[in-house]
Short mmCIF file of C-alpha atoms and ligand atoms in Angstrom, two decimals:
data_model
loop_
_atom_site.label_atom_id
_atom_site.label_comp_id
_atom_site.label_asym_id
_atom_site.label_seq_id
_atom_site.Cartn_x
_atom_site.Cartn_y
_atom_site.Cartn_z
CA UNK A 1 7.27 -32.70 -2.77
CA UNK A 2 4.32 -30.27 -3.00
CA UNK A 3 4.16 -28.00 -5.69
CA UNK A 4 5.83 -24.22 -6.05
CA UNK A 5 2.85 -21.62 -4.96
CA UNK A 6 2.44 -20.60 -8.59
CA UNK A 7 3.59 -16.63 -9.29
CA UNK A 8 1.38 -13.88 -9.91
CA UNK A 9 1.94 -12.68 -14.11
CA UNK A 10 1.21 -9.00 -13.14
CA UNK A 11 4.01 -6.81 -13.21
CA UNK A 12 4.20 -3.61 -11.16
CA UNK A 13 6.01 -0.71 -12.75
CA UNK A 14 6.63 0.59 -9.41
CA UNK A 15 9.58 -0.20 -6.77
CA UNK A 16 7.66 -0.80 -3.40
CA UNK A 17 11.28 -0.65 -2.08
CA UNK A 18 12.08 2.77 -3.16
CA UNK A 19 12.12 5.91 -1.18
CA UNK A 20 10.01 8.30 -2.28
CA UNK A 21 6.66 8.44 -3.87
CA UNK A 22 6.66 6.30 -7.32
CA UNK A 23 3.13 6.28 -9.26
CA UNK A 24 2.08 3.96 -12.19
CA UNK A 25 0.30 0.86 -13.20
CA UNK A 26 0.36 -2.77 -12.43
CA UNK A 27 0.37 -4.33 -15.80
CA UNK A 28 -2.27 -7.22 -16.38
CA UNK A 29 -1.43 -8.65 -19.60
CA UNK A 30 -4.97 -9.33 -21.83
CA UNK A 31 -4.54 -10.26 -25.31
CA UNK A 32 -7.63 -9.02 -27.08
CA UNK A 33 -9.13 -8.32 -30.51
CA UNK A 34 -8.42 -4.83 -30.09
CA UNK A 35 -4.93 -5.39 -28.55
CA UNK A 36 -3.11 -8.23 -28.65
CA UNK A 37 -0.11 -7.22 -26.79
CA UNK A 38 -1.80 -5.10 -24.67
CA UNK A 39 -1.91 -4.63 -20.62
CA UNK A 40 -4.82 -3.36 -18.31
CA UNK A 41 -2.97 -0.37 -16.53
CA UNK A 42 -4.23 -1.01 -12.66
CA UNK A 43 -3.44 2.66 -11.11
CA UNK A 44 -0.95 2.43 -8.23
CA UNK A 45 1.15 4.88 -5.86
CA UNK A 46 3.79 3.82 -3.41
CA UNK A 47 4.75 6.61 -0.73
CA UNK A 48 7.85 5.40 1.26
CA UNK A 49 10.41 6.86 3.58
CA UNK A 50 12.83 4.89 5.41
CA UNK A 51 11.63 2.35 8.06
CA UNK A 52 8.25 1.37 9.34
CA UNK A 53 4.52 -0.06 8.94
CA UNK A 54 3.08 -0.01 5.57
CA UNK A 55 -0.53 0.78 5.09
CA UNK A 56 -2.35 -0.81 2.37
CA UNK A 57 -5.26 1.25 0.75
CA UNK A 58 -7.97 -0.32 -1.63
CA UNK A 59 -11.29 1.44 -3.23
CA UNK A 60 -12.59 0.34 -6.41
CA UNK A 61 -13.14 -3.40 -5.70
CA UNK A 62 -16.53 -2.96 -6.60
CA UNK A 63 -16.27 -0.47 -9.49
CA UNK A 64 -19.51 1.80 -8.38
CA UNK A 65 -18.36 2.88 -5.05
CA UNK A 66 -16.32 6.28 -5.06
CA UNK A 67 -15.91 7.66 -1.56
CA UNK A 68 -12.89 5.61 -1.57
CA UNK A 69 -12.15 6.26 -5.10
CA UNK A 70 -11.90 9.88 -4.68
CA UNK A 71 -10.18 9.74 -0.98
CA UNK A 72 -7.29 7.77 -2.09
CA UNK A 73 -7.20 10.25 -5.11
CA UNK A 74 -6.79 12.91 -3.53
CA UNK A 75 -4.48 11.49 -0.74
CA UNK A 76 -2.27 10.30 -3.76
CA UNK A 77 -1.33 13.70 -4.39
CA UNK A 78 -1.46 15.45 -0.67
CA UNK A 79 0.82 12.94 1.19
CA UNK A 80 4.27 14.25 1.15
CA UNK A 81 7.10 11.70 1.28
CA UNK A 82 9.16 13.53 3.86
CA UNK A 83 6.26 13.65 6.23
CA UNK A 84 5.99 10.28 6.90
CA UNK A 85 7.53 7.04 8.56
CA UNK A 86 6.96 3.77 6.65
CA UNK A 87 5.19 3.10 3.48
CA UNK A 88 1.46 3.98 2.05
CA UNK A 89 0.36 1.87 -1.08
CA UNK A 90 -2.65 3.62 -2.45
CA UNK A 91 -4.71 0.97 -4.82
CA UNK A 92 -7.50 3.25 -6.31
CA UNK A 93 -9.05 1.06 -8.46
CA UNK A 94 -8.85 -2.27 -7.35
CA UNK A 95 -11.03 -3.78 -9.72
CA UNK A 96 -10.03 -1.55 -12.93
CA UNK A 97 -11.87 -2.81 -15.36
CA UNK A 98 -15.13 -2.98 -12.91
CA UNK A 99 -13.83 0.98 -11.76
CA UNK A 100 -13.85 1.81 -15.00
CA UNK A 101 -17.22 0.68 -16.56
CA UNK A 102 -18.22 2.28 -13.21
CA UNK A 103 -19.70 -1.20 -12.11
CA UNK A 104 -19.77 -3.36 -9.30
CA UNK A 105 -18.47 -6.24 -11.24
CA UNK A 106 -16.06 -6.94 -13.85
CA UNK A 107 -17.18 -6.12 -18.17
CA UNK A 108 -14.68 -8.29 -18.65
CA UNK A 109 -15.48 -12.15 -16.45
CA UNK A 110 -18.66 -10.73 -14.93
CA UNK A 111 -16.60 -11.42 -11.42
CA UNK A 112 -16.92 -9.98 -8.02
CA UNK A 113 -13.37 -9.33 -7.08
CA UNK A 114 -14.42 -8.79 -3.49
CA UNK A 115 -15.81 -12.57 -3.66
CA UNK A 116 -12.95 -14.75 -5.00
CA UNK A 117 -10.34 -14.07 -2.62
CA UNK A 118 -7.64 -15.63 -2.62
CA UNK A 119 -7.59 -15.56 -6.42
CA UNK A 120 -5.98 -17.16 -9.09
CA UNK A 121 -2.91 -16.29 -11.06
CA UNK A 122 -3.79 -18.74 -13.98
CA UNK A 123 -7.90 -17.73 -13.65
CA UNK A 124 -9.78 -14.89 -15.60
CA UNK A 125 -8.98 -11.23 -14.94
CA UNK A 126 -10.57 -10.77 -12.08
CA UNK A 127 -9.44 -13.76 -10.38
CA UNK A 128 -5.63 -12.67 -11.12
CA UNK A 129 -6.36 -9.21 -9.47
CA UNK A 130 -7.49 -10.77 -6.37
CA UNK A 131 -4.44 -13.33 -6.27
CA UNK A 132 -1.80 -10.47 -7.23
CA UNK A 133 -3.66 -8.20 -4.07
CA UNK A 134 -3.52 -11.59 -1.87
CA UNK A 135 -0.15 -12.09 -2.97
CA UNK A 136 2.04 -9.59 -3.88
CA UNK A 137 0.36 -6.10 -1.81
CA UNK A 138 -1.38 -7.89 1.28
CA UNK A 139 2.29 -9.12 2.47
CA UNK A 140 4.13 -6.40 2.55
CA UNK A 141 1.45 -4.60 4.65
CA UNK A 142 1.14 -4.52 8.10
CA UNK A 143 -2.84 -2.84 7.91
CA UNK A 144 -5.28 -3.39 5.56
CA UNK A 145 -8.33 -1.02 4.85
CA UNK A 146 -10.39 -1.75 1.83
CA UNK A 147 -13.07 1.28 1.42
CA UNK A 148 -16.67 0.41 0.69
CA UNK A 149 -20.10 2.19 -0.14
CA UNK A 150 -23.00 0.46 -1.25
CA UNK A 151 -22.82 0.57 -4.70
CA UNK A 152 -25.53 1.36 -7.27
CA UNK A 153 -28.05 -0.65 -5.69
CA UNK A 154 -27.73 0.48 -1.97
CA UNK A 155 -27.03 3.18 0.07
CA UNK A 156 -25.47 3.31 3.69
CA UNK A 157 -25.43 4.98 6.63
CA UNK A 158 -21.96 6.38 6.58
CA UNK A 159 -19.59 4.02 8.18
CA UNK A 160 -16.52 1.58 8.93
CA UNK A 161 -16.70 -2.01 9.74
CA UNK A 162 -14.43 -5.09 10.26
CA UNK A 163 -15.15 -8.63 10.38
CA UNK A 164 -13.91 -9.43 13.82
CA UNK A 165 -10.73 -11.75 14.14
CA UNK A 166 -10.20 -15.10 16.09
CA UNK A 167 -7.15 -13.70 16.97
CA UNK A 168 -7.94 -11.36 20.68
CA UNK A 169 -4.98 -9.54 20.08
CA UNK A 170 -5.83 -8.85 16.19
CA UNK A 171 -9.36 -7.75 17.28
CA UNK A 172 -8.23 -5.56 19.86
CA UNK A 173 -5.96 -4.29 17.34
CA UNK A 174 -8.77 -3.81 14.70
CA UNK A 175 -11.09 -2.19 17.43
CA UNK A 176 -8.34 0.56 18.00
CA UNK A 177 -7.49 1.35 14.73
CA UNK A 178 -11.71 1.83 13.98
CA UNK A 179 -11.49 4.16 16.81
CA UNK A 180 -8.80 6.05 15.34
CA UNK A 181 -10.49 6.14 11.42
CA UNK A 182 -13.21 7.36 13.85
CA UNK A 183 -16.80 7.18 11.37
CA UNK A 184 -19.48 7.82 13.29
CA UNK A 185 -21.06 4.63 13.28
CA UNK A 186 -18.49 1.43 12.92
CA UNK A 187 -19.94 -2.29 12.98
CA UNK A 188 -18.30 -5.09 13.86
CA UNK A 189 -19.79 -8.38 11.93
CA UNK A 190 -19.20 -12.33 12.28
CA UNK A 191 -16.79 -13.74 10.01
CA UNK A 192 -18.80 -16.54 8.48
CA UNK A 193 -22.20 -14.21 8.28
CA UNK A 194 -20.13 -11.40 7.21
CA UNK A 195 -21.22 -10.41 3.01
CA UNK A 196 -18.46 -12.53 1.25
CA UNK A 197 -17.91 -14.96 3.48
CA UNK A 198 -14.01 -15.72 3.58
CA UNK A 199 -14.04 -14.58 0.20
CA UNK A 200 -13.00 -10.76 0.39
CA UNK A 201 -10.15 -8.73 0.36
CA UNK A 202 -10.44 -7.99 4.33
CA UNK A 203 -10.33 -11.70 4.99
CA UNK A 204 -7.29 -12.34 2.55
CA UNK A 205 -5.66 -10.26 4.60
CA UNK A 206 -6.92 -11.18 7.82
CA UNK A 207 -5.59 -14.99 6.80
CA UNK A 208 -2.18 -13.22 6.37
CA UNK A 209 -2.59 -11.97 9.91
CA UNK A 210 -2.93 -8.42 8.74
CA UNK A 211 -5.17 -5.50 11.04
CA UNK A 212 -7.98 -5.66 8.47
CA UNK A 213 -10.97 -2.95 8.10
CA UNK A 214 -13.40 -1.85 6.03
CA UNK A 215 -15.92 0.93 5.59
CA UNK A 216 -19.44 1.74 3.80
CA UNK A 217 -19.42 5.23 3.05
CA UNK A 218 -22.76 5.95 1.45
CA UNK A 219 -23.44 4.56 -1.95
CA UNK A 220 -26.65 5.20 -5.17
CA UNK A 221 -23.16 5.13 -7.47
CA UNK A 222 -22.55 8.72 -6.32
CA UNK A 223 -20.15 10.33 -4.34
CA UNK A 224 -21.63 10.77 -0.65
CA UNK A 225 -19.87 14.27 0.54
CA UNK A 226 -20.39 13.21 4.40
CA UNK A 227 -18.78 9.83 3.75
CA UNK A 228 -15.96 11.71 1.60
CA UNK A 229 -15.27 13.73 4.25
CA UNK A 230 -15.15 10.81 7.29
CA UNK A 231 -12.71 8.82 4.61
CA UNK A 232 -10.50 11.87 4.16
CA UNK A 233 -10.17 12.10 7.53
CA UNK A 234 -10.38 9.13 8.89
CA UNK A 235 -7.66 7.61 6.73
CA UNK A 236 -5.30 10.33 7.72
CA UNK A 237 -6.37 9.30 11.02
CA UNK A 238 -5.64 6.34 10.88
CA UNK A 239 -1.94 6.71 9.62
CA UNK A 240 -0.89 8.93 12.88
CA UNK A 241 -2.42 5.91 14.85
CA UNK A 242 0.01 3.65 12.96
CA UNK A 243 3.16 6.60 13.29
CA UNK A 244 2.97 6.87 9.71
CA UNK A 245 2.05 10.51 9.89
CA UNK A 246 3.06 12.63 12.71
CA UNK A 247 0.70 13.37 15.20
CA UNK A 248 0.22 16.99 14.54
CA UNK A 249 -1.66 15.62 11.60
CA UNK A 250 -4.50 14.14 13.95
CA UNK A 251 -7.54 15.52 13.50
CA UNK A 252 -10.53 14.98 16.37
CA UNK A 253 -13.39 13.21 15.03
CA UNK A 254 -16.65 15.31 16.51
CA UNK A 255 -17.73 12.17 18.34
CA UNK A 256 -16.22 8.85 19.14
CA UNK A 257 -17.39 5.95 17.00
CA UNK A 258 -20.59 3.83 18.15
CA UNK A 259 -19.80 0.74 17.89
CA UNK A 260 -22.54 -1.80 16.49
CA UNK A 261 -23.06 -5.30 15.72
CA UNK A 262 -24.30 -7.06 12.39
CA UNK A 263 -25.12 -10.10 13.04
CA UNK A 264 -27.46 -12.90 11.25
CA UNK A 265 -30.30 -13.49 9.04
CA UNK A 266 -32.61 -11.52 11.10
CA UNK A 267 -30.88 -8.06 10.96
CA UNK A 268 -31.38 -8.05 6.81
CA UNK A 269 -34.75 -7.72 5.33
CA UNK A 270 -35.66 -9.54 2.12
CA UNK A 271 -37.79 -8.76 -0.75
CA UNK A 272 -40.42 -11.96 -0.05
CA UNK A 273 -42.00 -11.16 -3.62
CA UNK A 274 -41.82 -9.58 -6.91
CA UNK A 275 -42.92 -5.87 -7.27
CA UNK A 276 -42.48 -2.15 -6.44
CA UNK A 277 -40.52 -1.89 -3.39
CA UNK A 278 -42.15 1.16 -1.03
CA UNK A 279 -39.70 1.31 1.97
CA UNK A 280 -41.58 2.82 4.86
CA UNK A 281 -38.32 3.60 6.88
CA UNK A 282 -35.32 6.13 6.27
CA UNK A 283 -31.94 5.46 6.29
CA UNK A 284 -30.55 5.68 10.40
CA UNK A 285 -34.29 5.09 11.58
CA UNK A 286 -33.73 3.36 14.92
CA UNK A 287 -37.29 0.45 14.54
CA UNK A 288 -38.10 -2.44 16.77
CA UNK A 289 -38.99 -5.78 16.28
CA UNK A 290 -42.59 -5.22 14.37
CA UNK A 291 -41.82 -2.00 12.68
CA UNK A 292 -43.28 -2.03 9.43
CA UNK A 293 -40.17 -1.82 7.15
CA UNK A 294 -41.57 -1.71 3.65
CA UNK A 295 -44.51 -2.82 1.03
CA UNK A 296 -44.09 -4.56 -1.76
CA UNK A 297 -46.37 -3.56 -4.39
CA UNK A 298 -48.25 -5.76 -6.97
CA UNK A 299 -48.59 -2.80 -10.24
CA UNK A 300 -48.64 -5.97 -13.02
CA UNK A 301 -52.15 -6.94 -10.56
CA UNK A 302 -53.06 -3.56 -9.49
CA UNK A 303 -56.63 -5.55 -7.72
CA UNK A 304 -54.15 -7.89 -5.07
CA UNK A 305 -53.20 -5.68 -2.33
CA UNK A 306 -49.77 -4.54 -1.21
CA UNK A 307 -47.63 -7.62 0.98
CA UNK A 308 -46.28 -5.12 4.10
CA UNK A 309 -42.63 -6.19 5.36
CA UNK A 310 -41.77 -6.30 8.86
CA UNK A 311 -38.36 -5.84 10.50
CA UNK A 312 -37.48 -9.23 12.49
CA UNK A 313 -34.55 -7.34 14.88
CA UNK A 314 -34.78 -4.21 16.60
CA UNK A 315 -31.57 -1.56 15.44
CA UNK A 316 -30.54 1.31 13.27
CA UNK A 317 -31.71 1.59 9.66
CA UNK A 318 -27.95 0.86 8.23
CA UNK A 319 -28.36 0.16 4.73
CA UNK A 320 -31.36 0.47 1.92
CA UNK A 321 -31.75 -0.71 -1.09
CA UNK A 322 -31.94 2.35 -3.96
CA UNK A 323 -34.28 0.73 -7.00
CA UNK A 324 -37.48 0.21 -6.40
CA UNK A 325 -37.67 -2.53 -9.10
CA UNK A 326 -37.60 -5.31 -6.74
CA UNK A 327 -37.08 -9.04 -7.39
CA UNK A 328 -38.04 -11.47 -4.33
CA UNK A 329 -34.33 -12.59 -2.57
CA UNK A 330 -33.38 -8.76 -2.72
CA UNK A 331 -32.20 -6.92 -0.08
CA UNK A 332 -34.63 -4.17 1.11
CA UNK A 333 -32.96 -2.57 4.33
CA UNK A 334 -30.08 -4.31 6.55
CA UNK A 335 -30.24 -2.96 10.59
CA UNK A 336 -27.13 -2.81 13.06
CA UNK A 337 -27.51 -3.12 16.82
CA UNK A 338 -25.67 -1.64 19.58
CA UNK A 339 -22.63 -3.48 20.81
CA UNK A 340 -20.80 -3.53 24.07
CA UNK A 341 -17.03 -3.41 23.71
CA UNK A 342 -15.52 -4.97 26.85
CA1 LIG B 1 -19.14 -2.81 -1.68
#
């Protein structure tokens, strides 16, 4: 007889089942020095009325990204219980420890929540997170959207993304709902060359056959007003496309979404030494294969000249890295190519 699929230890203080909109924590018991007894208070809202889909909304799984953060805040208080049809869960800070520190990762296990999917309910804090998400919230959604930026070490072109699914009708399902959060730029990436791998919150619930998307909505650890504003939107958006909200609550995005493609080694740029990383290319630069992308300067041997990166793919400037502190395996610039939607 195989074993019982062990049970998450989290406890939510709100009834997902309830009518209405109930706000508090889910409790993640960690006996400390400090507090033995104690529980890390993971901020959650539940907005509910009657039947329908539920939307699932994440920001904070890497704890230096707040475009989310502050979309979902604000939406926490703005959506009005009698306006809609079905459910909203609102997760603001995913990863609450990480959210908290302001970091991409965990104080507490050093994990990456958004790389240990499906998680663990016996693990370290992180992992439990990640298994009580997978678990417990993924389920009782029908759509998924965790919201991204780049984090302290990277900035983005404003944008949404999803790793496309095997499933045709899932993808096509994916590709609509994009239209509807309507960024200006969304990319569509493989799932194995995806970042994370099958390892992230969008593929947890793409396993549970769930429309999954994601976004990058700017990043340098600070909030991104233009990405701010395509979240708030978007995700509003995206709830009259489910018939969450009523459709008087659409708002036009001023273009539709270009769709591009991410996909393999070539469309990232590495740092191939040690040094001072010079990038030579701004942020939604369209370059072609050959376009110097940066220099990588030698200051420790200021008599060796500079080593001069070029791009290996032809695209749009997507994503930069933000220090200029560079170690060689870094990643300098990452590019996104048009795709054709059939
Ligand atoms: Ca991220």
């Amino acid at each position: 007889m195989a074993d019982a699929p062990r049970k998450s230890r989290l406890v939510s203080e709100v009834d997902f089942n309830k009518d209405g909109k109930q706000t508090g924590f889910i409790r993640l018991f960690h006996s400390t020095h400090d507090s033995a007894y104690g529980f890390l208070p993971i901020p959650i809202v539940v907005v509910k009325n009657g039947e329908g889909p539920t939307a699932l909304f994440t920001s904070g799984n890497h704890g230096d990204e707040y475009e989310g953060q502050v979309a979902l805040t604000n939406l926490a208080k703005s959506l009005d219980p009698a306006r809609i049809k079905g459910r909203v869960i609102l997760l603001t800070m995913a990863n609450y420890p990480a959210a908290l520190a302001g970091r991409r990762v965990s104080p507490i296990d050093d994990l990456n929540l958004n790389r240990i999917f499906p998680g663990d309910p016996d693990g370290t804090v992180t992992r439990q997170i990640a298994h009580y998400i997978d678990s417990e919230l993924i389920p009782l959604a029908d759509f998924v959207m965790d919201l991204h930026s780049g984090g302290s070490s990277l900035n983005y072109v404003p944008c949404a993304l999803a790793t496309q699914s095997n499933d045709p009708a899932l993808f096509q399902k994916q590709l609509a709902a994009l239209r509807a959060f309507g960024a200006p730029f969304t990319y569509i990436q493989g799932g194995a060359q995806g970042q994370g791998g099958n390892q992230t919150l969008g593929s947890g619930a793409e396993r549970r056959g769930k429309i999954a998307l994601g976004s990058e909505l700017g990043g340098c650890g600070t909030v991104n007003p233009a990405g701010l504003a395509i979240a708030e939107r978007g995700v509003r958006n995206v709830l009259v496309h489910l018939g969450i909200l009523p459709q008087s609550d659409w708002v036009e995005p001023p273009s539709p979404t270009r769709f591009l493609d991410v996909r393999g080694q070539d469309y990232y740029v590495y740092a191939p030494e040690n040094g001072v990383f010079e990038p030579l290319v701004a942020l939604g630069d369209t370059v072609a294969i050959g376009t110097p992308a940066a220099r990588i300067h030698f200051t420790e041997t200021p008599w060796l000249p500079p080593v001069e990166i070029t791009f290996k793919a032809a695209g749009i400037v997507m994503c930069q890295r933000i220090p200029a502190r560079t170690k060689r395996g870094d990643c300098l610039f990452h590019l996104a190519s048009d795709l054709k939607i059939a």
